[in-house]
Coordinates of C-alpha atoms (C1' of nucleotides) in Angstrom, one line a residue:
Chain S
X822 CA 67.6 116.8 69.1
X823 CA 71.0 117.8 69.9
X824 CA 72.6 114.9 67.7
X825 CA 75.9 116.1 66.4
X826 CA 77.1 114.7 62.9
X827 CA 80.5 112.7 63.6
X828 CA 82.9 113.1 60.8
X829 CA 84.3 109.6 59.4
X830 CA 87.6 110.9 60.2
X831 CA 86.8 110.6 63.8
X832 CA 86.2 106.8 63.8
X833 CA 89.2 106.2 62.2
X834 CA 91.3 108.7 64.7
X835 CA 89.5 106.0 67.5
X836 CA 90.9 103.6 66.3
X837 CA 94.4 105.3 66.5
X838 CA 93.7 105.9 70.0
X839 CA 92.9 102.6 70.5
X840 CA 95.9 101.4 69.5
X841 CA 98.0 103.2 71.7
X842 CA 96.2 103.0 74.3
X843 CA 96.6 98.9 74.2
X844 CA 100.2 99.9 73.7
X845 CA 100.3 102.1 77.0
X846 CA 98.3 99.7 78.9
X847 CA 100.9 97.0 78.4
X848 CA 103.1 99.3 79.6
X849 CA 101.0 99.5 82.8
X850 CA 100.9 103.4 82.4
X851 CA 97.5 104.2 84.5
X852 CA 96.4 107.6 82.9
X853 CA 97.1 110.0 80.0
X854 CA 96.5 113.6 79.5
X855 CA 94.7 114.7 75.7
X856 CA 97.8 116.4 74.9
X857 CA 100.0 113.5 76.0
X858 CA 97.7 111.3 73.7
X859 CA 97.7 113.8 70.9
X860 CA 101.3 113.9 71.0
X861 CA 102.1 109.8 70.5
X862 CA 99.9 110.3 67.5
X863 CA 101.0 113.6 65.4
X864 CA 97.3 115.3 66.4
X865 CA 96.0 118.1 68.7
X866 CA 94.8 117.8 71.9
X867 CA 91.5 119.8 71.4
X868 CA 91.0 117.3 68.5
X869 CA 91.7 114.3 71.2
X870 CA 88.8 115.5 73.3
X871 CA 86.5 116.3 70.4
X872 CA 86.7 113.1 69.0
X873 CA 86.2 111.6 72.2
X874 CA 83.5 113.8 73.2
X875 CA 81.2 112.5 70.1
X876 CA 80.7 109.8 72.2
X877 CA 80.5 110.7 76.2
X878 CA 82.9 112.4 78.7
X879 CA 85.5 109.7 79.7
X880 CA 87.9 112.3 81.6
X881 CA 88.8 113.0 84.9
X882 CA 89.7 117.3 85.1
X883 CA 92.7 118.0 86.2
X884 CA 94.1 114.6 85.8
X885 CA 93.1 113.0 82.3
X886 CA 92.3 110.1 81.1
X887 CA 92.1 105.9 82.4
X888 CA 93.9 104.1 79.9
X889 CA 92.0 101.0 80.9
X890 CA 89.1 102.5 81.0
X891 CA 89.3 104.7 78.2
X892 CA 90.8 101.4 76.2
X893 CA 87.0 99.8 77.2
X894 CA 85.1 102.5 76.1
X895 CA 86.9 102.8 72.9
X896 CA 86.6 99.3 72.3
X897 CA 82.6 98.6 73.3
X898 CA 82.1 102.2 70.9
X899 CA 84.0 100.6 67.8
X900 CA 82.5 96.8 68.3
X901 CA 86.3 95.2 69.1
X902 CA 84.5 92.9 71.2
X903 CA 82.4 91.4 68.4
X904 CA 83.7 89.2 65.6
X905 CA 82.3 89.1 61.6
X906 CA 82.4 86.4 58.7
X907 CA 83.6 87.8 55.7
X908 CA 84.1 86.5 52.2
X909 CA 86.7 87.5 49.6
X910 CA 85.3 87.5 46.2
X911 CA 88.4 87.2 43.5
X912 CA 91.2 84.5 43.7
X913 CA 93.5 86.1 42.0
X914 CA 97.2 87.5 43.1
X915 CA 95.4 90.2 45.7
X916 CA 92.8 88.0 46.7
X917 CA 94.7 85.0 47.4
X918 CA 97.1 87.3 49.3
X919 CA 94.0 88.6 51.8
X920 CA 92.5 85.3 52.1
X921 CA 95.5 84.2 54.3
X922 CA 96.6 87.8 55.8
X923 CA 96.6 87.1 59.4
X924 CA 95.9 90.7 60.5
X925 CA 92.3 90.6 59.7
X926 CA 91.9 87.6 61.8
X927 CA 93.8 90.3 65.1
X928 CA 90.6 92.3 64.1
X929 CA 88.0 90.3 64.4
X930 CA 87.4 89.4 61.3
X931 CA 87.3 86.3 59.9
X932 CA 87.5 84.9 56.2
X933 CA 85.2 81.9 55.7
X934 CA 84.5 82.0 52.1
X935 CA 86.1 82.9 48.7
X936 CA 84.9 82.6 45.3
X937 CA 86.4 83.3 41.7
X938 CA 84.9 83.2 37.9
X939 CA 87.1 81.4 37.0
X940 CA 86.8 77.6 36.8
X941 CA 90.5 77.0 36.7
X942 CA 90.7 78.8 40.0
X943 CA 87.2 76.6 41.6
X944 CA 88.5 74.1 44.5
X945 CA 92.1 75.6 45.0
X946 CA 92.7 76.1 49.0
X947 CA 94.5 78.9 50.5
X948 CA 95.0 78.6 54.1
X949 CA 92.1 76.4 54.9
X950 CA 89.5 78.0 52.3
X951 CA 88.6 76.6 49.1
X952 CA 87.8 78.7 46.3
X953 CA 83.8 78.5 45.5
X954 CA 82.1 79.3 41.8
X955 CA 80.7 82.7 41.7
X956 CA 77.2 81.5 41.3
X957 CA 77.3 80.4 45.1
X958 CA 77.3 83.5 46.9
X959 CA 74.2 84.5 47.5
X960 CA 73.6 81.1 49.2
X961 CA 76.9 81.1 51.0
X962 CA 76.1 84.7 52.5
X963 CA 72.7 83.6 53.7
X964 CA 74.4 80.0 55.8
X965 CA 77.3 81.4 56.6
X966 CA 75.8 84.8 57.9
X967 CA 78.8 87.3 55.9
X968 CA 79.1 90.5 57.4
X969 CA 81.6 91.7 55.0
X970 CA 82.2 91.3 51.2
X971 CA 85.9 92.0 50.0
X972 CA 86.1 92.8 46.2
X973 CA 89.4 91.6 44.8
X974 CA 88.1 91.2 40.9
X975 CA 89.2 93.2 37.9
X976 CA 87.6 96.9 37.7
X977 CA 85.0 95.6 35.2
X978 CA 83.7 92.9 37.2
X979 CA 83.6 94.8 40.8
X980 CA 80.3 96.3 39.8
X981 CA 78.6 93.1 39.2
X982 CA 79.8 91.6 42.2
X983 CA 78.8 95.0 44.2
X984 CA 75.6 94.1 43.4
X985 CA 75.6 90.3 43.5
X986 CA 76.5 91.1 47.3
X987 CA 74.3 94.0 48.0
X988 CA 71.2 91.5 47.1
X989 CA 72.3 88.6 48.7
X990 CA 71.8 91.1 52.0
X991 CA 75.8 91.9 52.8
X992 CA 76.0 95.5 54.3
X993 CA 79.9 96.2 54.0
X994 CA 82.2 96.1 51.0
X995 CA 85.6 96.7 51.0
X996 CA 86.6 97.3 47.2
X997 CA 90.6 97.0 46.2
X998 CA 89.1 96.9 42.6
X999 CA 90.1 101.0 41.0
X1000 CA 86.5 102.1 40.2
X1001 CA 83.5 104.0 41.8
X1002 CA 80.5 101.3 43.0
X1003 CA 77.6 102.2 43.0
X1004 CA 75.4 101.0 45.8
X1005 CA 72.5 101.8 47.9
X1006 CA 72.7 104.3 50.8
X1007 CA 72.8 101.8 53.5
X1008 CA 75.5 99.9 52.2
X1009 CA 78.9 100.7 53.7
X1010 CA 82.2 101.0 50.8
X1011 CA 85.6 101.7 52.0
X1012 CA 87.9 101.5 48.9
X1013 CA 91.5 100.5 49.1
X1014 CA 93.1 101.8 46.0
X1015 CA 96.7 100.6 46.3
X1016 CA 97.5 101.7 42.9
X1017 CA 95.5 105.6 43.9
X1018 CA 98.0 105.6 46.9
X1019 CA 100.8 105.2 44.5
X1020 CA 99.7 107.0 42.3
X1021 CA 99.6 110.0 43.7
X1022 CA 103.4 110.2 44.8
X1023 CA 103.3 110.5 41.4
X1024 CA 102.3 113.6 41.3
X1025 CA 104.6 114.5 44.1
X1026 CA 107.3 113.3 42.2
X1027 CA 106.3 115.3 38.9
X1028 CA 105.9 118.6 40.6
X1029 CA 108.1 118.6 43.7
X1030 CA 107.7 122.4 43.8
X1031 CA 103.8 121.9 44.5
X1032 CA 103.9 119.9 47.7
X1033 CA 103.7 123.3 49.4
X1034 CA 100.4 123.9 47.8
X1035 CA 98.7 121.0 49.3
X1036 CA 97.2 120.4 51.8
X1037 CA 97.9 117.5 53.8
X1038 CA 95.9 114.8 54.4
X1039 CA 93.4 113.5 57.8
X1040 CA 96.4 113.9 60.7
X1041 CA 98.7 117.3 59.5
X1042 CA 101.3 118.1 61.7
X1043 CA 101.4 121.1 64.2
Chain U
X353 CA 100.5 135.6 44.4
X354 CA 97.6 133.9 43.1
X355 CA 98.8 130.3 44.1
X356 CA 95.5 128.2 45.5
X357 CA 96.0 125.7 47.7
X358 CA 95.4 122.1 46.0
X359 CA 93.3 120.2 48.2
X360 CA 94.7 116.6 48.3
X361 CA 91.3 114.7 48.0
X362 CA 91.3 117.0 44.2
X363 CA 94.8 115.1 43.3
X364 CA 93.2 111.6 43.8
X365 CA 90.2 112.5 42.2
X366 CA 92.2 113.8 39.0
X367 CA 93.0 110.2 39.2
X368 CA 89.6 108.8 39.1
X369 CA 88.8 111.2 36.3
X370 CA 91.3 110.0 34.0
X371 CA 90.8 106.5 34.7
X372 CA 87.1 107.0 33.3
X373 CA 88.5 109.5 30.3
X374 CA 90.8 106.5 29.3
X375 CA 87.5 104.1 29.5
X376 CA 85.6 106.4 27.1
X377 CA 88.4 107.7 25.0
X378 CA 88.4 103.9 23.8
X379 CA 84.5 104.0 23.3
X380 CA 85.6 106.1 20.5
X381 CA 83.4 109.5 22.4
X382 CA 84.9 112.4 21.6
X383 CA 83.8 115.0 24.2
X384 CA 82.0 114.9 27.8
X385 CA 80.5 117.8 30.0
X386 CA 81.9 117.9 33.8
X387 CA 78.0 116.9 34.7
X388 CA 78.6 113.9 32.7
X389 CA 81.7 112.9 34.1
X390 CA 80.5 113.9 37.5
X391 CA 78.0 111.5 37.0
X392 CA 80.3 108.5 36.4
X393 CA 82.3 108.8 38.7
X394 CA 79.7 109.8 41.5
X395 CA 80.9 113.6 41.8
X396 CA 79.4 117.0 41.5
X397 CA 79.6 118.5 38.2
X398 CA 81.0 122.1 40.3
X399 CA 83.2 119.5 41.9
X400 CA 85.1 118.6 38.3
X401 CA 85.1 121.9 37.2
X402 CA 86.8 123.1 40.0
X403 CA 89.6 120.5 40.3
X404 CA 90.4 120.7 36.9
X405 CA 90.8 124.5 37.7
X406 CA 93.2 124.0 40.2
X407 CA 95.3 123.5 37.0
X408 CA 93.8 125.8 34.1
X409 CA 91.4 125.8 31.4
X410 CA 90.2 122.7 29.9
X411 CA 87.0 122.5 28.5
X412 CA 85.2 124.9 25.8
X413 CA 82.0 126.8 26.7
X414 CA 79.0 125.8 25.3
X415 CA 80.5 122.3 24.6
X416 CA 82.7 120.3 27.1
X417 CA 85.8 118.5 27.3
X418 CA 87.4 116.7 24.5
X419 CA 88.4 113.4 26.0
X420 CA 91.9 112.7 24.7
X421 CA 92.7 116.1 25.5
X422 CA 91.7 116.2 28.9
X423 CA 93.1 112.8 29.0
X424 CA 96.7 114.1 28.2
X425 CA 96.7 116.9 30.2
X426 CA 95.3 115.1 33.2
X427 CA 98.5 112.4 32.8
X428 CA 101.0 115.4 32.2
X429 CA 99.5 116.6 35.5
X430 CA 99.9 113.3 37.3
X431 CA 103.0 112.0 36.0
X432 CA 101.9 109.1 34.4
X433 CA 104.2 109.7 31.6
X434 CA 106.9 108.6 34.0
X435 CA 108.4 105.6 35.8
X436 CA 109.4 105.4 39.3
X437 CA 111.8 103.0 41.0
X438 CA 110.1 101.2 44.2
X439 CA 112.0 99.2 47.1
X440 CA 109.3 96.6 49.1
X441 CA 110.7 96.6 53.0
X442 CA 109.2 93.6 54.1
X443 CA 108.8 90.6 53.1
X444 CA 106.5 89.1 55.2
X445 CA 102.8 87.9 54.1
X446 CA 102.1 91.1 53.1
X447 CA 105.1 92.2 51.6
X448 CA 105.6 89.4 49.6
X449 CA 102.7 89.7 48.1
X450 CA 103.4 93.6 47.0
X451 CA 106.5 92.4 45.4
X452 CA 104.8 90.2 43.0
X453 CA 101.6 92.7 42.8
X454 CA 100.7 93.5 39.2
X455 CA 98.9 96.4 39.6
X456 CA 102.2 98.8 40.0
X457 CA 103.6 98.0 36.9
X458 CA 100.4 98.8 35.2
X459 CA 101.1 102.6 37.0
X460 CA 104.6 103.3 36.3
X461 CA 105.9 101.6 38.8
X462 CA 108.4 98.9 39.2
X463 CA 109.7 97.0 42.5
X464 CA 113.4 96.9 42.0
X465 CA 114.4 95.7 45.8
X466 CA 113.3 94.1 48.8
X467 CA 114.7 93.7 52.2
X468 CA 114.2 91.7 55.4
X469 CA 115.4 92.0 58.9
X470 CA 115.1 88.4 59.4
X471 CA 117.8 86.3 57.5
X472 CA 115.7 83.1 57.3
X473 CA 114.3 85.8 54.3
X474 CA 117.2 86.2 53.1
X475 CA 118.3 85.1 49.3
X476 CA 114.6 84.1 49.2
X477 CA 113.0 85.1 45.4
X478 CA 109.8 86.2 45.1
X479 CA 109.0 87.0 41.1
X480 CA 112.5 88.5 39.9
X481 CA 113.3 90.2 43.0
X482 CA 116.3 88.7 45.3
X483 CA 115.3 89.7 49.3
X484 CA 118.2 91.5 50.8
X485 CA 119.7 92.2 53.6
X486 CA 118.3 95.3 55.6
X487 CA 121.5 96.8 56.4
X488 CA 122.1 97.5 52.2
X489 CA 119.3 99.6 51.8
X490 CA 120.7 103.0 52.2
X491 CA 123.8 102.2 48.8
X492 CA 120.3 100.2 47.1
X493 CA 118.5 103.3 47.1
X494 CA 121.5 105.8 45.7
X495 CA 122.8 102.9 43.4
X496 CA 119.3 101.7 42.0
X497 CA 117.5 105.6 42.2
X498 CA 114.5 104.2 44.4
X499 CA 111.9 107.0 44.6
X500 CA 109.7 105.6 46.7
X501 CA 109.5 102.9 49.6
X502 CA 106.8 100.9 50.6
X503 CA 107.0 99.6 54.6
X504 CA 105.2 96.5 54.9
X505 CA 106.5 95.2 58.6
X506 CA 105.4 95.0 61.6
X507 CA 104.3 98.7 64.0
X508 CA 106.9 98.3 66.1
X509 CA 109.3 98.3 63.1
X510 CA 108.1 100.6 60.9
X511 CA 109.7 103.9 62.4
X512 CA 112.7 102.6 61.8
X513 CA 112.4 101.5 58.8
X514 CA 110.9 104.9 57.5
X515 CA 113.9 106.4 59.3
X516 CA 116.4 104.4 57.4
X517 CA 114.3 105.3 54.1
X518 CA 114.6 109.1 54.8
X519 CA 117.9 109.4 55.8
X520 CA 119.2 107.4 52.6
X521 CA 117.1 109.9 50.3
X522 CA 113.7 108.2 49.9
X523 CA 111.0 111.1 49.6
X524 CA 107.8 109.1 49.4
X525 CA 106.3 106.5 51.9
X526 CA 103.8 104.0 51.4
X527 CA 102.8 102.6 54.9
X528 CA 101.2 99.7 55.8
X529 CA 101.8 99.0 58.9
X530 CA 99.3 100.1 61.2
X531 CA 101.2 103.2 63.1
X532 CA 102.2 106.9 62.9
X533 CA 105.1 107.8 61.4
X534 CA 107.1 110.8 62.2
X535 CA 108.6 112.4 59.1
X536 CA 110.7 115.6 58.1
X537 CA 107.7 118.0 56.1
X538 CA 109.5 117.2 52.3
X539 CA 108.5 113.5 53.1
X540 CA 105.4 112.6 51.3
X541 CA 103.8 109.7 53.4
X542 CA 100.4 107.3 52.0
X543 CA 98.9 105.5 54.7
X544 CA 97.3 102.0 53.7
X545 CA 95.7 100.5 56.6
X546 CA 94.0 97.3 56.0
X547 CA 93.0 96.5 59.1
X548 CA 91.6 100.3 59.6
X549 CA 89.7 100.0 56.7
X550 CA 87.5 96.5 57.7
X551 CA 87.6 98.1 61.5
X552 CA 85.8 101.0 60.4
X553 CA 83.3 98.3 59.1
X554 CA 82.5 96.9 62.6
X555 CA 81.7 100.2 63.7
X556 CA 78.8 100.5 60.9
X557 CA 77.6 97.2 61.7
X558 CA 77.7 97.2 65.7
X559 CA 76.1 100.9 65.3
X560 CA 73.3 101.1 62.0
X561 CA 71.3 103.0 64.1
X562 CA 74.3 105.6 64.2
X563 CA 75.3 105.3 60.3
X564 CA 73.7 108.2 59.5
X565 CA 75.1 110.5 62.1
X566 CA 78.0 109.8 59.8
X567 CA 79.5 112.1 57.5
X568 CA 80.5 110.1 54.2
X569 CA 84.0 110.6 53.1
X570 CA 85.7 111.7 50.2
X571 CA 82.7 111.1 47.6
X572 CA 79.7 111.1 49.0
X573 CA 76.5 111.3 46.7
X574 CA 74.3 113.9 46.0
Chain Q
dG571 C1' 97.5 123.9 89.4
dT572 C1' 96.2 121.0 85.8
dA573 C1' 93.4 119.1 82.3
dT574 C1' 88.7 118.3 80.6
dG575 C1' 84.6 119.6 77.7
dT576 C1' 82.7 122.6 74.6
dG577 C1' 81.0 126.9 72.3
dA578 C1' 83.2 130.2 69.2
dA579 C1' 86.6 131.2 65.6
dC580 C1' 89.0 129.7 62.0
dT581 C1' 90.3 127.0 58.0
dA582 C1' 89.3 123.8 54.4
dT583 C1' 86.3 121.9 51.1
dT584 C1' 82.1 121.4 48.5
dT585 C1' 78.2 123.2 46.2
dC586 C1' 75.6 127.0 44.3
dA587 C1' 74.7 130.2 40.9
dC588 C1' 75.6 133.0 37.3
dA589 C1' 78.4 136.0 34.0
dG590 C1' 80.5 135.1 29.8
dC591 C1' 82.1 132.2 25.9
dT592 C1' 81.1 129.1 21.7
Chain X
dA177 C1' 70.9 127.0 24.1
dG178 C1' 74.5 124.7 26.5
dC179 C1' 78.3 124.4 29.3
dT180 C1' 82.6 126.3 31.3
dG181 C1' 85.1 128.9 34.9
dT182 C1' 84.9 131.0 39.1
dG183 C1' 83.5 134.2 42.9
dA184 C1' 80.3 133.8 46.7
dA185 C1' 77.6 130.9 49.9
dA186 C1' 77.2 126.9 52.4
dT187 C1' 78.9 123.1 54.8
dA188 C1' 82.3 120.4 57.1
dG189 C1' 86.2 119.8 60.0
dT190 C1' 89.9 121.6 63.1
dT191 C1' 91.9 124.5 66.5
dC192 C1' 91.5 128.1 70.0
dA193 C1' 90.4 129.6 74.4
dC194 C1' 88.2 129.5 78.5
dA195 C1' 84.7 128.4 82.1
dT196 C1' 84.4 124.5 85.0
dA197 C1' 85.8 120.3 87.6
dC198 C1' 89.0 117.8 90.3

DNA sequence: GTATGTGAACTATTTCACAGCT
DNA sequence: AGCTGTGAAATAGTTCACATAC
């Protein structure tokens, strides 16, 4: 068993990579060294080919790496070539806003349901969804085969909804809502706290003497 | 010099801790232990103890934490006693939808400005705010004291834009478009990356088998 | 000569475990 | 007895450095 643990921070780094590789193959660049790589995106080189070395050995020595190829790999590894449903649970200013953000849609993911509480908010459209009652999840994640739940409710209903959608069978939940869910160990949470990202520039602000003391985040500079 | 590096991941969890201080303080409880806290929040009990640490003695021996102590030191730590000014560059799908966003206000932190490239945008109002012209952010920041910028255009614009923030003054970036920014050290950049967050997602879901190769991040459970 | 792939070294972060306080 | 505060141990993640491949 020589199965390595990956670190999370890896799969996001791919997708970095992934990125400018697209870029750099529109720019009909053929290949690109780790360190060239590393460069156009603030990291390492030995971090380049760790992170790519989770997965196989995609290098040519002495020359580096296909872009095209590399771009394929990359894209097969992270599932670009698939597409998921995914319903937005919350109508309200942040959820209306994702139902109709167009850069989900560039990733393969598409919104085809929404729900809200709220009976004033039941049967408004945004974009070309209309707003379901609460109570028809479950049935709408079964027929329309959701991937992906997105919670955009108030902190005291996310739970609640967490675990509406963990029984109805969905897998991944991205919560905007600022609490800690609660949820079995196969079910994948990424939280987006905008107000946490603000927050903490905050603290930054307060105690501009600190910074030195902290550690940056994922992708430090040299 | 006894100065400990502050990890970052312990500033946004000082966050999380006083949001759930604030939840109990008005349940009228008095006092909580670090395993208790821990608990809510999904943490460690070591873990609390030692990020409140970072920052000196809290708690009594034998007893706990009293919760509206805690509570005030922990937003005398953060800042939250304080307001910032924020400009919204952007004002796009995305953007728009930031400048209206409620949540910021409810953290301190008020949207004063926004600007477009694109003079179609122009003049346009979104809540109170008037869109301006890009070119009169750098006298918007000195004039208005804007402490913090949030960059909600497209990749291929954001550099720019983050230039333009730094030179005029701006210390702290909130990014959401879906690139690497190059900044001078004193510049305190969030990223916020929708799209990475729900591509992480297909990754899980093309991959289940893989998911527990997978460290967990910030949080995981015991 | 140049650049990969990867153990080994290093650094950061989390968890353990316990002395000491109330 | 119960719980904090904190060194020490354990674990995770990053960077170095070099043998190896082209």
């Amino acid at each position: 068993m020589s199965i390595k643990k990956i670190p999370e921070s890896t799969i996001s780094r791919l997708f970095v990579y992934l990125r400018e590789l697209s870029e750099l193959s529109k720019l009909n660049i053929r290949t690109i060294s780790s360190s060239e790589l590393g460069e156009r995106v603030n990291l390492n080189d030995a971090q380049v080919r760790k992170d790519l070395g989770y997965f196989g050995q995609f290098g040519i020595s002495g020359s580096g790496y296909d872009i095209n190829e590399l771009k394929a790999a990359l894209e097969k590894i992270l599932g670009k070539d698939k597409t998921w449903n995914v319903a937005v649970i919350g109508a309200g200013h942040l959820g209306s806003a994702l139902i109709t953000y167009p850069g989900f849609q560039q990733h393969g993911l598409n919104v085809v349901t929404a729900f809200d509480a709220d009976v004033k908010k039941i049967g408004k459209r945004f974009g070309g969804i209309t707003i379901q009652p609460a109570g028809e999840l479950p049935k709408a994640v079964k027929e329309k085969k959701i991937a992906i739940g997105i919670i955009a409710v108030p902190a005291k209903d996310a739970q609640e909804v967490a675990n509406s959608l963990v029984k109805s069978g969905v897998e991944c939940i991205l919560n905007f809502a600022p609490t800690v869910l609660s949820v079995p160990e196969n079910v994948k949470v990424n939280n987006v706290d905008l107000s946490r990202a603000l927050e903490t520039f905050s603290y930054f602000l307060v105690n501009p003497a600190l910074s030195g003391r902290v550690n940056k985040a994922v992708s430090g500079k040299k």
